[in-house]
Every structure is written in structure tokens, then in C-alpha cells.
XYZ file of C-alpha atoms in Angstrom:
525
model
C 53.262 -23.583 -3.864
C 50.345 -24.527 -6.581
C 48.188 -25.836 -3.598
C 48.462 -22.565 -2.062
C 47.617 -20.675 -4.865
C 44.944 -22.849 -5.320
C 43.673 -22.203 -2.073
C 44.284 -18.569 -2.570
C 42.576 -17.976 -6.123
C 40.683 -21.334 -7.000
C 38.706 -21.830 -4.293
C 37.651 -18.074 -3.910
C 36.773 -17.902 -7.168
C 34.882 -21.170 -7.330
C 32.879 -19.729 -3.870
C 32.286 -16.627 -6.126
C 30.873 -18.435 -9.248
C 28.844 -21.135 -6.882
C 27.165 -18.141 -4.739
C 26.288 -16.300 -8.320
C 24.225 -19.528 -9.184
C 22.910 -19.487 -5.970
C 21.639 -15.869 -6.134
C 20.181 -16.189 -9.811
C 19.178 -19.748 -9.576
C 15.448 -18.117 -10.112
C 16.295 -16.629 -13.152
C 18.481 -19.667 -14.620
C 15.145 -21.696 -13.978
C 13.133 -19.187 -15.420
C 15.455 -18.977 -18.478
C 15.086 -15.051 -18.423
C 16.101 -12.350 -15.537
C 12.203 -12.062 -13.509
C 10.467 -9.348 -14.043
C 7.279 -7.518 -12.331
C 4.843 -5.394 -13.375
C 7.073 -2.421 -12.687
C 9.920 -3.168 -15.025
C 8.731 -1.643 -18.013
C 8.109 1.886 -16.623
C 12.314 1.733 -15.511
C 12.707 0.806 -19.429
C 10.427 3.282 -20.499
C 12.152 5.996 -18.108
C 15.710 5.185 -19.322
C 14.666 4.576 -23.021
C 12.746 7.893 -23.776
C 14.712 9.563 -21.105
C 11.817 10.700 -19.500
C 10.091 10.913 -16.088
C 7.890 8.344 -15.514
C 5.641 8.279 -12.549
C 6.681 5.920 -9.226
C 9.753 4.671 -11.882
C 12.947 6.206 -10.723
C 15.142 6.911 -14.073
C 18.095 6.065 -12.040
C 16.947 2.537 -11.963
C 16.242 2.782 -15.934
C 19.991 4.068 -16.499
C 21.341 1.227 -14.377
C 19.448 -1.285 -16.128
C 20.753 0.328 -19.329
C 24.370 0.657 -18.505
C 24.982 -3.023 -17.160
C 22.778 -4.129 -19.822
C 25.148 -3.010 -22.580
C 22.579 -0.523 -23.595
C 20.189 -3.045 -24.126
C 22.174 -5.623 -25.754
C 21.086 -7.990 -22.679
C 19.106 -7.934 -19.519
C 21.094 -10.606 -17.697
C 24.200 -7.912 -17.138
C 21.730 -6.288 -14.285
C 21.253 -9.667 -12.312
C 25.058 -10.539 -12.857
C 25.656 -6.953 -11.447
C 23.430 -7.096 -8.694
C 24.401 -9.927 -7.401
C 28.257 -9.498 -6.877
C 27.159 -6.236 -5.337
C 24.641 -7.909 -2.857
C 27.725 -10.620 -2.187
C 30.515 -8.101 -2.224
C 28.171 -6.163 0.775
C 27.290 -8.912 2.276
C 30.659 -10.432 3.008
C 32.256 -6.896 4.902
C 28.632 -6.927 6.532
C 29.834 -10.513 7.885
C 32.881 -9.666 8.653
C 32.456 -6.416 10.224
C 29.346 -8.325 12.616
C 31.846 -10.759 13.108
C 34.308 -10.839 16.746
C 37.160 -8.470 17.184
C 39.292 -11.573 16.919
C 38.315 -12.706 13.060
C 35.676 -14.876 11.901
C 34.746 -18.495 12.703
C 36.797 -20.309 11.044
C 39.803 -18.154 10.481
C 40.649 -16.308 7.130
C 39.193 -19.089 4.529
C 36.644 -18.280 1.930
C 34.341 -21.422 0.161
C 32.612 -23.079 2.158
C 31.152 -20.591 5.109
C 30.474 -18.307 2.728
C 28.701 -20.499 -0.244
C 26.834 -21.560 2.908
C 25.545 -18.986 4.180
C 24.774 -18.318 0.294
C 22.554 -21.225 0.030
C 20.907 -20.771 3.159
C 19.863 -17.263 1.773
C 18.622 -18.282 -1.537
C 17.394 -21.281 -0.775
C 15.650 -20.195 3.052
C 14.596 -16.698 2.142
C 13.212 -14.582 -0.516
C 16.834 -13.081 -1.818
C 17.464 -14.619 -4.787
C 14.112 -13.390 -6.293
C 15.304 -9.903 -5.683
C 19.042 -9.988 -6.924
C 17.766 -11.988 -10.059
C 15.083 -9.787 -10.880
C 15.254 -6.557 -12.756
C 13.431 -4.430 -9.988
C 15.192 -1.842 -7.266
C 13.553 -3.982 -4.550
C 17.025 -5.502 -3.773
C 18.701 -2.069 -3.475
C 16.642 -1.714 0.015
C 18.260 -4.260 2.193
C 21.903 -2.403 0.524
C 20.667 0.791 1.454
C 20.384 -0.997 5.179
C 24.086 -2.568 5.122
C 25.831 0.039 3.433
C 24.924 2.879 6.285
C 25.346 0.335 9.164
C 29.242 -0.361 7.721
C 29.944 3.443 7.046
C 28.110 4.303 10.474
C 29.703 1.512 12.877
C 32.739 -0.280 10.482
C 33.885 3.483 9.257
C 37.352 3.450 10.665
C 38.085 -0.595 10.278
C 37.041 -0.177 6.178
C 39.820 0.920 3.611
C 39.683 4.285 1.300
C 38.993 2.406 -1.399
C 36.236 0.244 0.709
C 34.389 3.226 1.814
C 34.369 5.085 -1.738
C 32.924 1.030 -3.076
C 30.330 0.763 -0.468
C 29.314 4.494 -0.779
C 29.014 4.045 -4.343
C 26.813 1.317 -4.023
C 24.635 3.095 -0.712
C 24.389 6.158 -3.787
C 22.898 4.182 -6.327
C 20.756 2.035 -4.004
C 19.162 5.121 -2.576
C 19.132 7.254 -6.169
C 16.991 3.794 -7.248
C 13.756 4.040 -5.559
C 12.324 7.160 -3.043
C 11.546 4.877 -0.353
C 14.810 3.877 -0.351
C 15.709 7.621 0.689
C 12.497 7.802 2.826
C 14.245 4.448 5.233
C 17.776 6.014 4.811
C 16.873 9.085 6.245
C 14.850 7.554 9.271
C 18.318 5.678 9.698
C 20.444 8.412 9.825
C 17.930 9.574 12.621
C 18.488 6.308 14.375
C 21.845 6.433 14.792
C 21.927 10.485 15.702
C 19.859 9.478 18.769
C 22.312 6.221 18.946
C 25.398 8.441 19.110
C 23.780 11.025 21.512
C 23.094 8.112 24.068
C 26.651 7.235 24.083
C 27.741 10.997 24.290
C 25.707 11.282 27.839
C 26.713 7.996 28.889
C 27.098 4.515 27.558
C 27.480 2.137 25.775
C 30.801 3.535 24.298
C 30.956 2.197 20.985
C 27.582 4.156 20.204
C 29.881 7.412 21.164
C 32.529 6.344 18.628
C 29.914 5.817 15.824
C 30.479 7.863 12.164
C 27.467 9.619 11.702
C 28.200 12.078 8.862
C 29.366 9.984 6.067
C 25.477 7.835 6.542
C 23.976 11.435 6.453
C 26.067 12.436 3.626
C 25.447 10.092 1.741
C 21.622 10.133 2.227
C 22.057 14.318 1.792
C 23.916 13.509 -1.294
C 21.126 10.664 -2.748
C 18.234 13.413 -2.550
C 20.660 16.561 -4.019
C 21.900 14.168 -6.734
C 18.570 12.740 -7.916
C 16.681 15.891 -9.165
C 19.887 17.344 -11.073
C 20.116 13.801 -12.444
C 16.587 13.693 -13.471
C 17.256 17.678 -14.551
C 20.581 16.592 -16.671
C 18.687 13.770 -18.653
C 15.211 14.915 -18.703
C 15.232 19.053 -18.342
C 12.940 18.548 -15.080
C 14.732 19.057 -11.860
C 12.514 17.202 -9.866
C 12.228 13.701 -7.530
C 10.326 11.119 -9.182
C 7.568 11.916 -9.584
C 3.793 10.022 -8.284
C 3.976 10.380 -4.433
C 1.036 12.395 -4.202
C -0.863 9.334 -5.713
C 0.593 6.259 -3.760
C -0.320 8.357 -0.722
C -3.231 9.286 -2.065
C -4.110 5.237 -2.832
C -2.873 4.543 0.805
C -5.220 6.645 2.347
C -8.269 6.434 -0.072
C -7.550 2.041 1.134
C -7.404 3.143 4.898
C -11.251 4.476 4.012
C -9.792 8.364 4.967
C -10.805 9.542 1.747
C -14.215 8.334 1.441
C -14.478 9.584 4.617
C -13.586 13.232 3.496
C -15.516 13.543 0.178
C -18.611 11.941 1.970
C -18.466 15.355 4.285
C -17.215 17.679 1.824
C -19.500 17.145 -1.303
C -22.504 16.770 0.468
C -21.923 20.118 1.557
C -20.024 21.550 -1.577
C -20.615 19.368 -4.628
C -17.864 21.099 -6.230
C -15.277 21.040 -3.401
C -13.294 18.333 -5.473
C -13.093 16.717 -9.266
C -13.841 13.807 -7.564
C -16.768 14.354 -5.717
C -18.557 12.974 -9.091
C -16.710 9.739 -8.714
C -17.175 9.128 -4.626
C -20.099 6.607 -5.230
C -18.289 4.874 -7.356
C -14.310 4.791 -5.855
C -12.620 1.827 -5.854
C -11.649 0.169 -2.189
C -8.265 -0.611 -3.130
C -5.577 1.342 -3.853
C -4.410 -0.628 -6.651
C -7.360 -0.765 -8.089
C -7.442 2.771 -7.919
C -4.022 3.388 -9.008
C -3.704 1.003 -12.318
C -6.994 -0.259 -13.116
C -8.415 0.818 -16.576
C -11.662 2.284 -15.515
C -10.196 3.643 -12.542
C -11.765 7.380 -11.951
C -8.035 8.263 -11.846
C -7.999 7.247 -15.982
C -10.853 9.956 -16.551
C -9.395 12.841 -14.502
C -6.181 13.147 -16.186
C -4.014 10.508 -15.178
C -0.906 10.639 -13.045
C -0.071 13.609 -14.152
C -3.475 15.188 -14.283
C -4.800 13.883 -10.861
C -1.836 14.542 -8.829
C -2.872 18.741 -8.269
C -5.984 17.267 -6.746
C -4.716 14.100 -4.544
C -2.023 16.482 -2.831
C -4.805 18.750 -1.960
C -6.949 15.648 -0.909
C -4.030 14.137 1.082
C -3.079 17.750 3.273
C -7.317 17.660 3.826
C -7.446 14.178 5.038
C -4.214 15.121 7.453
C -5.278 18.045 8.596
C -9.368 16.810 9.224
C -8.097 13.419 10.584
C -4.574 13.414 12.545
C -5.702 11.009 15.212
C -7.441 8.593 13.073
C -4.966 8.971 9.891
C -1.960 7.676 12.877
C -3.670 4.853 13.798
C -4.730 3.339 10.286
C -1.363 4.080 9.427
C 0.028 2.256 12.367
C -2.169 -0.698 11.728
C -0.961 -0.482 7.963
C 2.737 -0.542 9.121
C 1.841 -3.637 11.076
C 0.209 -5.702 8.731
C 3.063 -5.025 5.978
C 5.568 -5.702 9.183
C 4.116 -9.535 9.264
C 3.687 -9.784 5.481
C 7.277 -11.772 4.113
C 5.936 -14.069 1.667
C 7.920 -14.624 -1.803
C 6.608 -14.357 -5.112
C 4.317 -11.394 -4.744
C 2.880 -10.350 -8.658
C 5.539 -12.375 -10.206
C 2.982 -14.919 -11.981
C 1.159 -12.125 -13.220
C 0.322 -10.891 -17.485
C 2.902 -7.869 -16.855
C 1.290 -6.154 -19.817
C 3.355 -2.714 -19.573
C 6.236 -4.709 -19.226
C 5.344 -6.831 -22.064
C 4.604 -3.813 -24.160
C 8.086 -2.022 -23.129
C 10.148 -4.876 -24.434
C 8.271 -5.300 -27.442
C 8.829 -1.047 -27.842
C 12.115 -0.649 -26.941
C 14.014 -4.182 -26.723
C 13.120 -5.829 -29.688
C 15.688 -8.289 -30.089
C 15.380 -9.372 -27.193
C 11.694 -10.532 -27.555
C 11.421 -13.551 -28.470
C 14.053 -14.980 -25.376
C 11.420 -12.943 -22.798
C 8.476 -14.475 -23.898
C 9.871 -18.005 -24.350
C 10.344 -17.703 -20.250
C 8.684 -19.906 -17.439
C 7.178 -16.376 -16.586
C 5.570 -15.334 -19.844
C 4.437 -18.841 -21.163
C 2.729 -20.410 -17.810
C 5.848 -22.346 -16.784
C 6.834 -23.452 -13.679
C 8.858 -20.705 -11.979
C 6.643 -18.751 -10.859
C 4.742 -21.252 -8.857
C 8.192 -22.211 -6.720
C 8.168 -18.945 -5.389
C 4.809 -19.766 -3.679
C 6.103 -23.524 -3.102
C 8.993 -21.630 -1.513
C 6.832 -20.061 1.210
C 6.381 -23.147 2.989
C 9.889 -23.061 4.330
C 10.583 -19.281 3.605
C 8.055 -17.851 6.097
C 8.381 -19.835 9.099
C 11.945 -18.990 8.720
C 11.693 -15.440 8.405
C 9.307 -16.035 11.836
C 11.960 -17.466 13.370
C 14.781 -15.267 12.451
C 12.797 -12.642 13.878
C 12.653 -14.739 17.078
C 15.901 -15.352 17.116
C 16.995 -11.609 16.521
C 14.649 -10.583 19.343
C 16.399 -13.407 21.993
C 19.681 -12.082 21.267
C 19.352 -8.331 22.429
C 18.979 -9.016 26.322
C 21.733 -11.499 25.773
C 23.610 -8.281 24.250
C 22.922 -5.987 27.371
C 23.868 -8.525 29.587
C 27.130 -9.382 28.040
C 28.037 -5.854 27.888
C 28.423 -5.766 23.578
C 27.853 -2.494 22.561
C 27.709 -2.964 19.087
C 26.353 -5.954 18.680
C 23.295 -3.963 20.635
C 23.662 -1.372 18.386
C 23.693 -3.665 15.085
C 20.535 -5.454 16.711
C 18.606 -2.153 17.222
C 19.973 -0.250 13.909
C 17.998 -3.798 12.191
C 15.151 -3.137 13.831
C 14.651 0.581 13.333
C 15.276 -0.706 9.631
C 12.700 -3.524 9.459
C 9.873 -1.165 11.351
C 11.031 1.873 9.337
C 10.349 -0.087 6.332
C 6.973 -1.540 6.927
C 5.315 1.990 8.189
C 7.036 3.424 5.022
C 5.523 0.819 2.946
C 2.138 -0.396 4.428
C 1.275 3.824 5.277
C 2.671 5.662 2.707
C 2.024 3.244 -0.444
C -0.253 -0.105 1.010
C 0.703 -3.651 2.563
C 2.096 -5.802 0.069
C 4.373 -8.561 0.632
C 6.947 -7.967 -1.390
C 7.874 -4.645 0.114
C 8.796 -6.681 3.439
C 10.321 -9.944 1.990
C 13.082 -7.882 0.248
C 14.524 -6.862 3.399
C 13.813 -9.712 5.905
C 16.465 -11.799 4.656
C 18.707 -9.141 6.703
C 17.881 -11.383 9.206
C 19.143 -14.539 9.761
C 23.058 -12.868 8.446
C 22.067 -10.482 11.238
C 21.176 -12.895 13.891
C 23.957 -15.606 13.102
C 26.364 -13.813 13.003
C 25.842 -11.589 16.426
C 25.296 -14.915 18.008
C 28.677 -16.134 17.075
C 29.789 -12.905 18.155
C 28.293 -12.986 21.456
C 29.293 -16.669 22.202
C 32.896 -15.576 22.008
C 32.386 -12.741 24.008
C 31.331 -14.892 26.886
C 34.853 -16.143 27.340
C 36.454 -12.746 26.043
C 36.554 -9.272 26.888
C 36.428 -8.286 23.018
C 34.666 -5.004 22.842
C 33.189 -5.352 25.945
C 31.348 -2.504 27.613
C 30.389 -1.135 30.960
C 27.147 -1.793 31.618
C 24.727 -0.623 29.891
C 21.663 1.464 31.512
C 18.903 1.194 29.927
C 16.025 3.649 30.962
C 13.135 1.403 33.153
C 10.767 2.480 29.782
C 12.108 -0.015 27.754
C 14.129 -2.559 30.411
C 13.403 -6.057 29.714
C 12.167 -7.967 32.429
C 14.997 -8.617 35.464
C 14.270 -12.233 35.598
C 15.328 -12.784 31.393
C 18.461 -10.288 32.601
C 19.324 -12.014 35.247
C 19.352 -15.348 32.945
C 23.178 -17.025 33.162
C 25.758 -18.520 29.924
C 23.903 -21.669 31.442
C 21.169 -20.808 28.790
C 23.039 -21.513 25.440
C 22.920 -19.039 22.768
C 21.633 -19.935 19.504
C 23.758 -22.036 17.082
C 24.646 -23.008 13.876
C 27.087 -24.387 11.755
C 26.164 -22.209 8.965
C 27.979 -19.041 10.782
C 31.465 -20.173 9.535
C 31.439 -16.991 7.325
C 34.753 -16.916 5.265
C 36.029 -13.907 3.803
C 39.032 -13.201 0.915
C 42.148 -13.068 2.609
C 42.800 -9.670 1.460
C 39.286 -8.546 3.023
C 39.900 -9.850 6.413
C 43.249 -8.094 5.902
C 43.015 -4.870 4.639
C 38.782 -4.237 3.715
C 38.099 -4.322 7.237
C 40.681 -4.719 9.900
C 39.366 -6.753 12.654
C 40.849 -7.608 15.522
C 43.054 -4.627 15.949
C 45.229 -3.814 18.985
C 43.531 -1.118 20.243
C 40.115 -2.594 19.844
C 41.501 -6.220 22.025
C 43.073 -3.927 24.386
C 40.043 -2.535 25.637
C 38.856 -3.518 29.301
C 35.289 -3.085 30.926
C 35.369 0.429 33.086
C 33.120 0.944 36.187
């Protein structure tokens, strides 16, 4: 009886304690949750309860409430990690076969594993264990893929959790909403591709509930902002990261070039075009940046929305292809430790304002006294980014292996990832500019993505488990017949990582694999 409580409560809650070192292990070194330049315009926003630009206040309230209303910073990191692990064990599970996961009902090892491989392999752990919204992007990613494909395996109380969590992911930064909505488009043309034919499991798909909650993220935010601030509004600064984006893709000096030689008054900045910076963080937070002298954020944004709708309406074929070649670039860019080993000054200055007593224990960090942290981040990249390259690999050799085995929704998961990871590098690299943070935060999707589907798929080869007629796919985007026609003779990819345990109670209840109906179902012609 005490060994199988033990089993029962001991072990999972020695898992859960071992994978919370795991995922903060860059903070515990550091001595201090990380921080960016960023995180003192979230304290600002939530302190003065005001709108502060490119900062969503959402963020600044979160920070605030798991903080203890300041009393200390490492509640946010505790709190966004057992989210991150909470998601990431029904996206496991729900990846997983219709019969359960490798390894049966257990929770320790396959999960602390997988755990480790994450923190240790990828960038993760310097997003759940630093006080930045960068982490709620790959949740924004899992939390629609469960509600969209999981929807009817997940428990009341499992889909009100995970939508809670999808809310305040999206609410936390506007690119966020930007990917969730190009989701929600994914999976409307998914589902309309399994109305008019197959696979079925892309006909079966929940697509309200994703598009209600990214309907709800961009209603709630403004009357948020409005209920705290008095200005119904989004967060505000797009105008100006666009603006940067396309003043570094050369558009802009482009534009003024024509239009003030012919007009030297078309624009306020005409008098600045000699003199523009070529980056658009120079441009953007640079102290004798022309953007300083013309008002500031809130003073140059009239004139960089008028700029912008110039630049697209003068330059539509050129503007697609920089931004293409932007989204690219930022596609390829996944290396860890982007800005962290930097002064930080407005973060510096916010704590000083506004979280005084908690002062001296930020600046006696690795981060803010030259210490070593911030340098294993970049000694991390050595393993991180060949990695990442060949997660991406991996994920791209398992799709023809999920035509030809007939797994709807393992194709599904595979191409929903995708969509994700290209959605989030054009939003990125185009609309703000390449930097490699903004694709490291979501890469580690990866590798759960790809192990997991291949464990799937390697059962599936000797079991009928979801299986599917198959699948047409138009000749546009058919692979080649000869990689089709490949047989089980080629192995899929292994590893003895993808022993992903889950509570008892999740495999159970959360998320009900391996139902009857679902192992009753037989490949139609």
C-alpha cells in the first residue's frame, strides 16, 4: 500500500520539483529571474497603470499578480513554468498513440527526460525563467492545437485550464494575437479539406473554440487596457516597429529620397533623411535617434503610419519580397541568449523606481555584475543550434512518412507546426526585424513535436490506430513518388527520450486516449 502511494504521489511530485529546476536552472545560476531590455516597460505599464508603447499591460499585471504585488519576481518564473509543464504534458499525451503513451501510465522519468532534453538541448529554459512574454508564444501554439484537434478527448475543467492559459498568452504580447489568428486560418482551410474529402480527422477538427479564443484575446485586451488605464485601445507602438522594419528593408529611404526632393515638406522627416539610421533599432531606441527629436513614440507614430500606408501603396512588389527575405532570415535565426548580457538600463531604472526592495538582490546577479550566466547562453549554442537544425530535419522526414501511413493527425499536427514556425518568422523578421530571440522561443516546439509523432507513427505501422484512407494530396505540393513509395524497411527516427509519462489521472480523465470509438476505426476505400 505505501509503495503504491509512493508511486502515485512521491514520484510525481519529485518529477514535478526536478523538471521546475530544470526549467529555471538559468535563473538559479543567475541568482535572479533573467531579464531583457524589455522588462522594465511591463513594470512600468503595470506599476503606473499606464500604456506603455510595444509593453502589453497584461504582461505588467501578470508579473504583478504572481509576484505578490511586487513582493518577489521569482513567483512569475515559478508560474510560468508549471504552466509551460502542465501544457506540455496534455501536448504529449494528446501527440501520443490512440493506445497510451510509451511506457504506459507512469510519470518520472519520461517526463523529467524529456525535461532535460528541453532545457538542457534548446533555448526553453531561458524563456520560462525569464520575466519576458516570449515564452507565452510557443503556449499560444499548443494551447490552439489541443482545443483545435484534442477538443473532445480534454475534460471541462481541462479546456476552461488550457483556455485560460491560450487567454493570457495571447492578451501578453500582439504578435502573439497576430500568429494566433494566422492559426485559426490554418486550420479553417485544414477543416475545409477534410469537409470535401480527406483525411477525416481534419473534418472532425474544433475550430470555434481556437477562434474564440483568439476573438476573445483581441475584444478583451482594449477593455482591459480601457478598465485600468481609461484608453480603450491595443498596445500601443505598431506603427513604429513597422515603421523600423521597413525603414531596415531600405523602403523608407527609398520613399523620402523621391518625395522630399520633390516636396521638402511632404514629411517631418524629410529634414532627418540624410541622416536616418540603417537599423531599426537604432532607430527605434537609440538616444539621438531622429525619432527622440520628433516627439517620441507617441509623437512620431501620426507620421510613421502615414509613412508605412506610402511605402505599401508606392512599393507592393518590392515591400513582399524584402519582407519575404526578412521572414527567412528570422526563420534560420534560433540562437539563445539574444540581449541578455546587455546594461538593461530601463530595466535597471524600473526596479530602482518601482521595486526598491528588491534592488540590491537584482544587481548582485550574474546578469547585472558581469558574471557568468550570461555567457552560457552563448556557450549553449554550440549544442542548441545544430539541434534545433536537426529537429527541423527530423520534423520535415516525418510528414511523407505521415501520408504514407495514412495518420491524419499526426499530418495535421506536423503541418499546424509548420504554419506556426513560418507564421512566426514573417510576423517577426517583416513586421518588427530578424532577431534571434523571436525564433528560439518557439523552436523548442520541435523536437516534443517530432518525438513524439515518431513514436506515434512507429506504432501505427503495426496498428490501424487512427488510420486514414489515403490521403490525396494535390500534384502542387506531392512529394516526390520515389520518397512515397519508400517501405517500414526505412526505420523511423528513434529515441529513448520519447517515454513521455503522464499523471495517472491525466492519462485518465485530462485527455482520454485510446477510446473505443477512436480503436474501432478501420481504413475506408
Amino acid at each position: 500500500m505505501r509503495a503504491a502511494l509512493a508511486r502515485r504521489v512521491l514520484l510525481p511530485l519529485l518529477a514535478t520539483l526536478g523538471a521546475l529546476v530544470l526549467m529555471l536552472w538559468p535563473a538559479l545560476l543567475n541568482g535572479f529571474p533573467i531579464v531583457f531590455f524589455d522588462t522594465g516597460g511591463y513594470i512600468e505599464a503595470a506599476a503606473e497603470r499606464e500604456l506603455v508603447e510595444g509593453r502589453s499591460l497584461a504582461y505588467g499585471l501578470f508579473l504583478q499578480a504572481t509576484s505578490l504585488n511586487w513582493r518577489t519576481l521569482w513567483g512569475p518564473v515559478v508560474a510560468q513554468s508549471l504552466l509551460t509543464l502542465w501544457l506540455l504534458r496534455l501536448l504529449c499525451a494528446g501527440l501520443a498513440p490512440s493506445d497510451g503513451l510509451p511506457g504506459g501510465n507512469g510519470n518520472g522519468p519520461g517526463t523529467l527526460g524529456l525535461v532535460a532534453l528541453l532545457a538542457l538541448g534548446t533555448g526553453m529554459a531561458w524563456y520560462t525563467a525569464q520575466l519576458m512574454p516570449d515564452i507565452a508564444i510557443p503556449l499560444v501554439v499548443a494551447t490552439l492545437w489541443l482545443l483545435a484537434f484534442r477538443w473532445d478527448r480534454l475534460s471541462w475543467g481541462t479546456r476552461l485550464g488550457a483556455a485560460a492559459v491560450g487567454l493570457v498568452s495571447l492578451l501578453s504580447h500582439m504578435s502573439g494575437m497576430a500568429l494566433g489568428a494566422g492559426l485559426v486560418a490554418v486550420l479553417a482551410l485544414m477543416k475545409t479539406v477534410g469537409v470535401l474529402g480527406r483525411p477525416r480527422s481534419w473534418r472532425a477538427l474544433r475550430l470555434l473554440p481556437a477562434a474564440a479564443l483568439v476573438v476573445g484575446s483581441v475584444v478583451t485586451l482594449p477593455l482591459l487596457n480601457g478598465a485600468v488605464t481609461g484608453e480603450t485601445r491595443l498596445t500601443p507602438g505598431g506603427p513604429l516597429f513597422l515603421f523600423g522594419s521597413l525603414l531596415q528593408q531600405g523602403q523608407v529611404r527609398r520613399l523620402l529620397d523621391e518625395r522630399c526632393a520633390e516636396d521638402p515638406h511632404a514629411y517631418a522627416l524629410c529634414s532627418y533623411r540624410h541622416r536616418l539610421p540603417t537599423t531599426a533599432d537604432e532607430f527605434l531606441w537609440a538616444e539621438d535617434s531622429p525619432l527622440m527629436a520628433l516627439g517620441g513614440w507617441e509623437g512620431m507614430e501620426p507620421e510613421a503610419a502615414r509613412i508605412n500606408m506610402a511605402v505599401m501603396r508606392a512599393y507592393p512588389l518590392a515591400l513582399a519580397l524584402s519582407s519575404l527575405q526578412a521572414g527567412m532570415e528570422q526563420f534560420f535565426r534560433v540562437q539563445t541568449g539574444d540581449g541578455l548580457d546587455e546594461f538593461h538600463r530601463s530595466t535597471r531604472e524600473a526596479v530602482h523606481q518601482w521595486l526598491a526592495p528588491l534592488e540590491p538582490a537584482y544587481l548582485k546577479a550574474d546578469q547585472q555584475s558581469e558574471g557568468p550566466t550570461p555567457g552560457m547562453a552563448d556557450l549553449s549554442n554550440y549544442l542548441t543550434v545544430p539541434l534545433a537544425y536537426l529537429a527541423l530535419a527530423a520534423l520535415a522526414a516525418l510528414v511523407p512518412q505521415a501520408v504514407r501511413r495514412r495518420d491524419g493527425m499526426a499530418l495535421g499536427a506536423l503541418l499546424f507546426l509548420w504554419a506556426a514556425l513560418a507564421g512566426n518568422a514573417l510576423i517577426c523578421g517583416a513586421l518588427s526585424n530578424p532577431h534571434d530571440r523571436y525564433q528560439n522561443r518557439l523552436v523548442w516546439l520541435v523536437p516534443v513535436f517530432a518525438l513524439a509523432l515518431n513514436a506515434r507513427l512507429r506504432q501505427t505501422e503495426e496498428a490501424t490506430d487512427e488510420a486514414e484512407p489515403a490521403l490525396r494530396v494535390p500534384n502542387a505540393l506531392s512529394l516526390p513518388a520515389a520518397l512515397l513509395r519508400r517501405r517500414a524497411a526505412r526505420p523511423v527516427l528513434t529515441s529513448s527520450l520519447i517515454d513521455l509519462g503522464v499523471p495517472d489521472g491525466l492519462a485518465a480523465g485530462d485527455l482520454a486516449v485510446g477510446s473505443a470509438a477512436e480503436l474501432a476505426v478501420t481504413p475506408q476505400p
